[in-house]
Amino acid sequence: MTRVSIFSSPLLLGFDHVERMIERATKAGSEGYPPYNIEQTGENDLRITLALAGFSATDLGITVEDNQLVIRGKQSDDKERIYLHRGIAARQFQRSFVLADGIEVVRAELRNGLLHIDLHRPRPESQIRNIAINTTDGGRSDTLGVTGKTGGSR
């Protein structure tokens, strides 16, 4: 069976990367560990908080790969301990969040078993660009006016 995408319309040119981002977000949303919160901390600021009891900063890695924030954790198992009961699992995890274009990771802080990752979304600049129209009229070629972004010409 062939899958039909909502982005297959001929009027939506160049949106295949959006479709891939939606697929990645769907896959990432099915993970259950570790639990997390996402909160808005300012008009253009977000914070992701992950509950990571038992993890130290050296057990964690944070990367941004192709607009995807990836947090990985792996606890080292203490071989010298003898457990009579082990109810707290030392397990590894990978949690991913798809980021919109332009979102920047500002900082990450591990405090009291919570990993806080602060994100900032800069305001997009409005751009207006006129495109040159080339004409060929009886062997003569003219280029009609070209202007660039707001505030200048190109």
Coordinates of N, CA, C and O in Angstrom, one line a residue:
M1 N 0.8 -1.2 0.0 CA 0.0 0.0 0.0 C 0.9 1.2 0.0 O 1.8 1.3 0.8
T2 N 0.6 2.2 -0.9 CA 1.4 3.4 -1.0 C 0.8 4.4 0.0 O -0.4 4.6 0.1
R3 N 1.7 5.1 0.7 CA 1.3 6.1 1.7 C 1.2 7.4 1.0 O 2.1 7.9 0.4
V4 N 0.1 8.1 1.2 CA -0.1 9.4 0.6 C 0.2 10.5 1.7 O -0.4 10.4 2.8
S5 N 1.0 11.4 1.4 CA 1.4 12.5 2.3 C 0.6 13.7 2.1 O 0.2 14.0 1.0
I6 N 0.3 14.4 3.2 CA -0.4 15.7 3.1 C 0.5 16.7 2.4 O 0.0 17.7 1.9
F7 N 1.8 16.5 2.3 CA 2.7 17.4 1.7 C 3.0 17.0 0.2 O 3.9 17.6 -0.4
S8 N 2.2 16.1 -0.3 CA 2.4 15.7 -1.7 C 1.7 16.7 -2.7 O 1.8 16.5 -3.9
S9 N 1.0 17.7 -2.2 CA 0.4 18.7 -3.1 C 1.4 19.4 -3.9 O 2.5 19.8 -3.4
P10 N 1.2 19.7 -5.2 CA 2.1 20.4 -6.0 C 2.2 21.9 -5.5 O 3.2 22.6 -5.9
L11 N 1.4 22.4 -4.7 CA 1.4 23.7 -4.2 C 2.4 23.8 -3.0 O 2.7 24.9 -2.6
L12 N 2.8 22.7 -2.4 CA 3.6 22.7 -1.2 C 5.0 22.2 -1.6 O 5.4 21.1 -1.4
L13 N 5.8 23.1 -2.3 CA 7.1 22.8 -2.7 C 8.1 22.9 -1.6 O 8.2 23.9 -0.9
G14 N 9.0 21.9 -1.5 CA 10.1 22.0 -0.6 C 9.7 21.7 0.9 O 10.5 22.0 1.8
F15 N 8.6 21.1 1.1 CA 8.2 20.8 2.5 C 8.5 19.4 2.9 O 8.0 18.9 4.0
D16 N 9.3 18.6 2.2 CA 9.6 17.3 2.5 C 10.4 17.2 3.8 O 10.2 16.2 4.6
H17 N 11.2 18.2 4.2 CA 11.9 18.2 5.5 C 10.9 18.3 6.6 O 11.1 17.8 7.7
V18 N 9.8 19.0 6.4 CA 8.8 19.1 7.5 C 8.1 17.8 7.7 O 7.9 17.4 8.9
E19 N 7.9 17.0 6.7 CA 7.3 15.7 6.8 C 8.3 14.8 7.6 O 7.9 14.0 8.5
R20 N 9.6 14.9 7.3 CA 10.6 14.1 8.0 C 10.6 14.5 9.5 O 10.7 13.6 10.4
M21 N 10.5 15.8 9.8 CA 10.5 16.3 11.2 C 9.3 15.7 11.9 O 9.4 15.3 13.1
I22 N 8.1 15.7 11.3 CA 6.9 15.1 11.9 C 7.1 13.6 12.2 O 6.7 13.2 13.3
E23 N 7.7 12.9 11.3 CA 7.9 11.5 11.5 C 8.9 11.3 12.7 O 8.6 10.4 13.5
R24 N 9.9 12.1 12.8 CA 10.9 12.0 13.9 C 10.2 12.3 15.2 O 10.4 11.7 16.2
A25 N 9.3 13.3 15.2 CA 8.6 13.7 16.5 C 7.7 12.6 16.9 O 7.5 12.4 18.1
T26 N 7.0 12.0 16.0 CA 6.1 10.9 16.3 C 6.9 9.7 16.9 O 6.4 9.1 17.9
K27 N 8.0 9.4 16.4 CA 8.9 8.3 16.9 C 9.4 8.7 18.3 O 9.4 7.9 19.2
A28 N 9.8 9.9 18.5 CA 10.4 10.4 19.8 C 9.3 10.4 20.8 O 9.6 10.2 22.0
G29 N 8.1 10.7 20.5 CA 7.0 10.8 21.5 C 6.6 9.5 22.1 O 5.9 9.5 23.1
S30 N 7.0 8.4 21.5 CA 6.5 7.1 22.0 C 7.4 6.6 23.2 O 7.1 5.6 23.8
E31 N 8.5 7.3 23.4 CA 9.4 6.9 24.5 C 8.8 7.2 25.8 O 8.1 8.2 26.0
G32 N 9.0 6.4 26.9 CA 8.4 6.7 28.2 C 9.4 7.1 29.2 O 9.0 7.6 30.3
Y33 N 10.7 6.9 29.0 CA 11.7 7.2 30.1 C 12.8 8.0 29.5 O 13.2 7.7 28.4
P34 N 13.2 9.0 30.2 CA 12.8 9.5 31.5 C 11.6 10.5 31.3 O 11.4 11.0 30.2
P35 N 10.8 10.7 32.4 CA 9.7 11.6 32.3 C 10.3 13.1 32.1 O 11.4 13.4 32.6
Y36 N 9.5 13.9 31.5 CA 9.9 15.3 31.2 C 8.8 16.3 31.3 O 7.6 15.9 31.1
N37 N 9.1 17.5 31.4 CA 8.2 18.7 31.3 C 8.7 19.6 30.3 O 10.0 19.7 30.1
I38 N 7.8 20.3 29.6 CA 8.2 21.4 28.7 C 7.4 22.6 29.1 O 6.2 22.5 29.2
E39 N 8.1 23.7 29.4 CA 7.4 24.9 29.9 C 7.9 26.1 29.1 O 9.1 26.2 28.7
Q40 N 7.0 27.1 29.0 CA 7.4 28.4 28.4 C 7.9 29.3 29.5 O 7.1 29.6 30.4
T41 N 9.1 29.8 29.4 CA 9.7 30.6 30.5 C 9.7 32.1 30.1 O 10.1 32.9 30.9
G42 N 9.4 32.4 28.8 CA 9.4 33.8 28.3 C 8.7 33.8 27.0 O 8.3 32.7 26.5
E43 N 8.6 34.9 26.4 CA 7.8 35.0 25.1 C 8.5 34.2 24.1 O 7.8 33.5 23.3
N44 N 9.8 34.1 24.1 CA 10.5 33.3 23.1 C 11.5 32.3 23.7 O 12.4 31.8 23.1
D45 N 11.2 31.9 24.9 CA 12.0 31.0 25.7 C 11.3 29.8 26.2 O 10.1 29.9 26.6
L46 N 11.9 28.6 26.1 CA 11.3 27.3 26.6 C 12.3 26.7 27.5 O 13.5 26.9 27.4
R47 N 11.8 25.8 28.3 CA 12.7 25.0 29.2 C 12.2 23.5 29.2 O 11.0 23.3 29.4
I48 N 13.1 22.6 28.9 CA 12.8 21.2 29.0 C 13.4 20.7 30.3 O 14.6 20.9 30.5
T49 N 12.6 20.0 31.1 CA 13.1 19.5 32.4 C 12.9 18.0 32.4 O 11.8 17.5 32.2
L50 N 14.0 17.2 32.6 CA 14.0 15.8 32.6 C 14.3 15.3 34.0 O 15.2 15.8 34.7
A51 N 13.5 14.3 34.5 CA 13.7 13.8 35.9 C 14.8 12.7 35.7 O 14.5 11.6 35.1
L52 N 16.0 12.9 36.3 CA 17.1 12.0 36.1 C 17.8 11.7 37.4 O 19.0 11.8 37.6
A53 N 17.0 11.2 38.4 CA 17.5 10.8 39.7 C 18.6 9.8 39.5 O 18.4 8.8 38.8
G54 N 19.7 10.0 40.2 CA 20.8 9.0 40.2 C 21.8 9.2 39.1 O 22.9 8.6 39.1
F55 N 21.6 10.1 38.1 CA 22.5 10.4 37.1 C 23.4 11.6 37.5 O 22.9 12.6 38.1
S56 N 24.7 11.5 37.1 CA 25.6 12.7 37.3 C 25.8 13.3 36.0 O 25.5 12.7 34.9
A57 N 26.4 14.5 36.0 CA 26.7 15.2 34.7 C 27.6 14.4 33.8 O 27.5 14.4 32.6
T58 N 28.5 13.6 34.4 CA 29.4 12.7 33.6 C 28.6 11.6 32.9 O 29.2 11.0 32.0
D59 N 27.5 11.2 33.4 CA 26.7 10.1 32.9 C 25.8 10.6 31.7 O 25.2 9.7 31.0
L60 N 25.8 11.9 31.4 CA 24.9 12.5 30.4 C 25.6 13.1 29.2 O 26.7 13.5 29.4
G61 N 24.9 13.1 28.1 CA 25.4 13.8 26.9 C 24.3 14.4 26.2 O 23.2 13.9 26.1
I62 N 24.5 15.7 25.8 CA 23.5 16.4 25.1 C 24.0 16.9 23.7 O 25.1 17.5 23.7
T63 N 23.3 16.6 22.6 CA 23.8 17.0 21.3 C 22.6 17.5 20.5 O 21.4 17.2 20.8
V64 N 22.9 18.3 19.5 CA 21.9 18.7 18.5 C 22.3 18.2 17.2 O 23.4 18.5 16.7
E65 N 21.5 17.3 16.6 CA 21.8 16.6 15.4 C 20.7 16.8 14.4 O 19.5 16.3 14.6
D66 N 20.9 17.6 13.4 CA 19.9 17.9 12.3 C 18.6 18.3 12.9 O 17.5 17.7 12.7
N67 N 18.6 19.4 13.7 CA 17.4 20.0 14.3 C 16.7 19.1 15.3 O 15.5 19.1 15.5
Q68 N 17.5 18.2 15.8 CA 17.0 17.2 16.8 C 17.8 17.3 18.1 O 19.0 17.0 18.0
L69 N 17.2 17.7 19.2 CA 17.9 17.7 20.5 C 17.9 16.3 21.0 O 16.9 15.7 21.2
V70 N 19.1 15.7 21.3 CA 19.2 14.4 21.8 C 19.9 14.3 23.1 O 21.0 14.9 23.3
I71 N 19.3 13.8 24.1 CA 19.8 13.6 25.5 C 20.1 12.1 25.7 O 19.1 11.3 25.6
R72 N 21.3 11.8 26.0 CA 21.6 10.4 26.3 C 22.2 10.2 27.7 O 22.9 11.1 28.2
G73 N 21.8 9.1 28.3 CA 22.3 8.9 29.6 C 22.7 7.4 29.8 O 22.0 6.5 29.3
K74 N 23.8 7.2 30.5 CA 24.2 5.8 30.8 C 24.9 5.9 32.2 O 26.0 6.5 32.3
Q75 N 24.3 5.2 33.1 CA 24.9 5.1 34.5 C 26.0 4.0 34.5 O 25.8 2.9 33.9
S76 N 27.1 4.3 35.2 CA 28.1 3.3 35.3 C 27.6 2.4 36.5 O 27.2 2.9 37.6
D77 N 27.7 1.1 36.4 CA 27.3 0.2 37.4 C 28.5 0.0 38.4 O 29.6 -0.3 38.0
D78 N 28.2 0.2 39.7 CA 29.2 0.0 40.7 C 29.4 -1.5 41.0 O 28.5 -2.1 41.6
K79 N 30.5 -2.0 40.6 CA 30.8 -3.5 40.8 C 31.0 -3.9 42.2 O 30.9 -5.0 42.6
E80 N 31.4 -2.9 43.1 CA 31.8 -3.2 44.4 C 30.5 -3.4 45.3 O 30.6 -3.9 46.4
R81 N 29.4 -2.8 44.9 CA 28.2 -2.9 45.7 C 27.5 -4.3 45.6 O 27.5 -4.9 44.6
I82 N 27.0 -4.8 46.8 CA 26.3 -6.0 46.8 C 24.9 -5.7 47.2 O 24.6 -5.2 48.3
Y83 N 24.0 -5.9 46.2 CA 22.6 -5.5 46.4 C 21.8 -6.7 47.0 O 21.9 -7.8 46.5
L84 N 21.0 -6.4 48.1 CA 20.1 -7.4 48.6 C 18.8 -7.3 47.8 O 18.1 -8.3 47.7
H85 N 18.4 -6.1 47.4 CA 17.3 -5.8 46.6 C 17.7 -4.6 45.7 O 18.2 -3.6 46.1
R86 N 17.3 -4.7 44.4 CA 17.7 -3.6 43.5 C 16.4 -3.2 42.8 O 16.0 -3.8 41.8
G87 N 15.8 -2.2 43.3 CA 14.5 -1.6 42.8 C 14.8 -0.4 41.9 O 13.9 0.0 41.1
I88 N 15.9 0.2 42.0 CA 16.3 1.4 41.2 C 17.2 0.9 40.1 O 18.4 0.5 40.3
A89 N 16.7 0.9 38.9 CA 17.5 0.3 37.8 C 18.5 1.3 37.3 O 18.2 2.5 37.2
A90 N 19.7 0.9 37.0 CA 20.7 1.7 36.4 C 20.6 1.4 34.9 O 21.2 0.4 34.4
R91 N 19.9 2.2 34.2 CA 19.7 1.9 32.8 C 20.0 3.1 31.9 O 20.1 4.2 32.4
Q92 N 20.3 2.8 30.7 CA 20.6 3.9 29.8 C 19.4 4.3 29.0 O 18.4 3.6 29.0
F93 N 19.4 5.5 28.5 CA 18.3 6.1 27.8 C 18.7 7.0 26.7 O 19.9 7.5 26.7
Q94 N 17.8 7.3 25.8 CA 18.0 8.3 24.8 C 16.6 9.0 24.6 O 15.7 8.3 24.3
R95 N 16.6 10.3 24.8 CA 15.3 11.0 24.6 C 15.6 12.1 23.6 O 16.6 12.8 23.7
S96 N 14.7 12.2 22.6 CA 14.9 13.2 21.5 C 13.7 14.1 21.4 O 12.6 13.8 21.7
F97 N 14.1 15.4 21.0 CA 13.1 16.4 20.8 C 13.4 17.1 19.5 O 14.5 17.5 19.2
V98 N 12.4 17.2 18.6 CA 12.6 17.8 17.3 C 12.5 19.3 17.5 O 11.5 19.8 18.1
L99 N 13.5 20.1 17.1 CA 13.5 21.5 17.2 C 13.1 22.2 15.9 O 13.6 21.8 14.8
A100 N 12.4 23.3 16.0 CA 12.1 24.1 14.8 C 13.3 24.8 14.4 O 14.3 25.0 15.1
D101 N 13.4 25.2 13.1 CA 14.5 26.0 12.6 C 14.8 27.2 13.4 O 13.8 27.9 13.7
G102 N 16.0 27.5 13.8 CA 16.3 28.7 14.5 C 16.4 28.6 16.0 O 16.9 29.4 16.7
I103 N 15.8 27.5 16.6 CA 15.8 27.4 18.0 C 17.2 27.0 18.5 O 17.8 26.1 17.9
E104 N 17.6 27.7 19.5 CA 19.0 27.5 20.0 C 19.0 27.0 21.4 O 18.1 27.4 22.2
V105 N 19.9 26.1 21.7 CA 20.0 25.6 23.1 C 20.9 26.6 23.8 O 22.1 26.8 23.4
V106 N 20.4 27.2 24.8 CA 21.1 28.3 25.5 C 22.0 27.7 26.6 O 23.2 28.0 26.7
R107 N 21.5 26.8 27.4 CA 22.3 26.1 28.5 C 21.6 24.9 29.0 O 20.4 24.7 28.8
A108 N 22.4 24.1 29.8 CA 21.9 22.9 30.4 C 22.4 22.9 31.8 O 23.6 23.2 32.0
E109 N 21.6 22.5 32.8 CA 22.0 22.5 34.2 C 21.4 21.3 34.9 O 20.2 21.0 34.7
L110 N 22.2 20.5 35.6 CA 21.7 19.4 36.4 C 21.7 19.8 37.9 O 22.7 20.2 38.4
R111 N 20.5 19.8 38.4 CA 20.3 20.3 39.8 C 19.2 19.4 40.5 O 18.1 19.3 40.0
N112 N 19.6 18.8 41.6 CA 18.7 18.0 42.5 C 18.0 16.9 41.7 O 16.8 16.7 41.8
G113 N 18.7 16.3 40.8 CA 18.1 15.2 40.0 C 17.3 15.6 38.8 O 16.7 14.7 38.2
L114 N 17.3 16.9 38.5 CA 16.5 17.4 37.4 C 17.5 18.1 36.4 O 18.3 18.9 36.8
L115 N 17.4 17.7 35.1 CA 18.2 18.3 34.1 C 17.3 19.3 33.4 O 16.3 19.0 32.8
H116 N 17.8 20.6 33.5 CA 17.1 21.7 32.8 C 17.8 22.1 31.6 O 19.0 22.4 31.6
I117 N 17.1 22.2 30.5 CA 17.7 22.6 29.2 C 16.9 23.8 28.7 O 15.7 23.7 28.5
D118 N 17.6 25.0 28.6 CA 16.9 26.2 28.2 C 17.1 26.4 26.7 O 18.2 26.3 26.2
L119 N 16.0 26.8 26.1 CA 16.0 27.0 24.6 C 15.5 28.4 24.4 O 14.7 29.0 25.1
H120 N 16.0 29.0 23.3 CA 15.6 30.3 22.8 C 15.2 30.3 21.4 O 15.9 29.7 20.6
R121 N 14.1 30.9 21.1 CA 13.6 31.0 19.7 C 13.7 32.5 19.3 O 12.9 33.3 19.7
P122 N 14.7 32.9 18.5 CA 14.8 34.3 18.1 C 13.7 34.7 17.2 O 13.1 33.9 16.5
R123 N 13.3 36.0 17.3 CA 12.2 36.5 16.4 C 12.7 36.5 15.0 O 13.8 36.9 14.6
P124 N 11.9 35.9 14.1 CA 12.2 35.9 12.7 C 12.2 37.3 12.1 O 11.3 38.1 12.4
E125 N 13.1 37.6 11.2 CA 13.1 38.9 10.5 C 12.3 38.8 9.2 O 12.4 37.8 8.5
S126 N 11.5 39.8 9.0 CA 10.7 39.8 7.8 C 11.5 40.1 6.6 O 12.3 41.1 6.7
Q127 N 11.4 39.3 5.6 CA 12.2 39.6 4.4 C 11.3 39.7 3.2 O 10.3 38.9 3.0
I128 N 11.5 40.7 2.4 CA 10.8 40.9 1.2 C 11.8 41.0 0.1 O 12.8 41.8 0.2
R129 N 11.7 40.2 -1.0 CA 12.6 40.2 -2.1 C 11.9 40.2 -3.4 O 11.0 39.4 -3.6
N130 N 12.2 41.2 -4.2 CA 11.7 41.2 -5.6 C 12.6 40.4 -6.5 O 13.8 40.5 -6.4
I131 N 12.0 39.7 -7.4 CA 12.8 38.8 -8.3 C 12.8 39.5 -9.7 O 11.8 39.9 -10.2
A132 N 14.0 39.4 -10.2 CA 14.2 40.0 -11.6 C 13.4 39.2 -12.6 O 13.4 38.0 -12.6
I133 N 12.9 39.9 -13.6 CA 12.2 39.3 -14.7 C 13.0 39.6 -16.0 O 13.1 40.7 -16.4
N134 N 13.6 38.6 -16.5 CA 14.3 38.7 -17.8 C 13.4 38.7 -19.0 O 12.5 37.8 -19.0
T135 N 13.6 39.5 -19.9 CA 12.7 39.5 -21.1 C 13.6 39.4 -22.3 O 14.8 39.9 -22.3
T136 N 13.2 38.8 -23.3 CA 13.8 38.7 -24.6 C 12.9 39.2 -25.6 O 11.8 38.6 -25.9
D137 N 13.2 40.3 -26.3 CA 12.3 41.0 -27.2 C 13.0 41.2 -28.5 O 13.8 42.2 -28.6
G138 N 12.8 40.3 -29.5 CA 13.4 40.5 -30.8 C 15.0 40.5 -30.8 O 15.6 41.4 -31.4
G139 N 15.6 39.6 -30.0 CA 17.0 39.6 -30.0 C 17.6 40.5 -28.9 O 18.8 40.4 -28.7
R140 N 16.9 41.3 -28.3 CA 17.4 42.2 -27.3 C 17.0 41.6 -25.9 O 15.8 41.2 -25.8
S141 N 17.9 41.7 -25.0 CA 17.6 41.1 -23.6 C 17.7 42.2 -22.6 O 18.6 42.9 -22.6
D142 N 16.6 42.4 -21.8 CA 16.6 43.4 -20.7 C 16.4 42.7 -19.4 O 15.7 41.6 -19.3
T143 N 16.9 43.2 -18.3 CA 16.6 42.8 -17.0 C 15.8 43.9 -16.3 O 16.3 45.0 -16.2
L144 N 14.6 43.6 -15.8 CA 13.8 44.6 -15.1 C 14.3 44.6 -13.7 O 14.8 43.7 -13.1
G145 N 14.0 45.7 -13.0 CA 14.4 46.1 -11.7 C 14.5 44.9 -10.6 O 13.6 44.1 -10.6
V146 N 15.5 44.9 -9.8 CA 15.7 44.0 -8.8 C 15.9 44.7 -7.5 O 16.8 45.6 -7.4
T147 N 15.2 44.4 -6.4 CA 15.5 44.9 -5.1 C 15.6 43.8 -4.1 O 15.0 42.7 -4.4
G148 N 16.3 44.0 -3.0 CA 16.5 42.9 -2.1 C 15.7 43.0 -0.8 O 14.5 43.4 -0.9
K149 N 16.3 42.7 0.3 CA 15.6 42.6 1.6 C 15.1 44.0 2.0 O 15.5 45.0 1.4
T150 N 14.3 44.1 3.0 CA 13.8 45.4 3.4 C 15.0 46.2 3.9 O 15.9 45.6 4.7
G151 N 15.2 47.4 3.5 CA 16.3 48.2 3.9 C 17.5 48.2 2.9 O 18.5 48.7 3.2
G152 N 17.3 47.6 1.7 CA 18.4 47.6 0.8 C 18.0 47.1 -0.6 O 16.9 46.6 -0.7
S153 N 18.9 47.2 -1.5 CA 18.6 46.6 -2.8 C 19.7 45.6 -3.2 O 20.8 45.7 -2.7
R154 N 19.4 44.7 -4.1 CA 20.3 43.7 -4.4 C 20.6 43.7 -5.9 O 19.8 43.9 -6.7

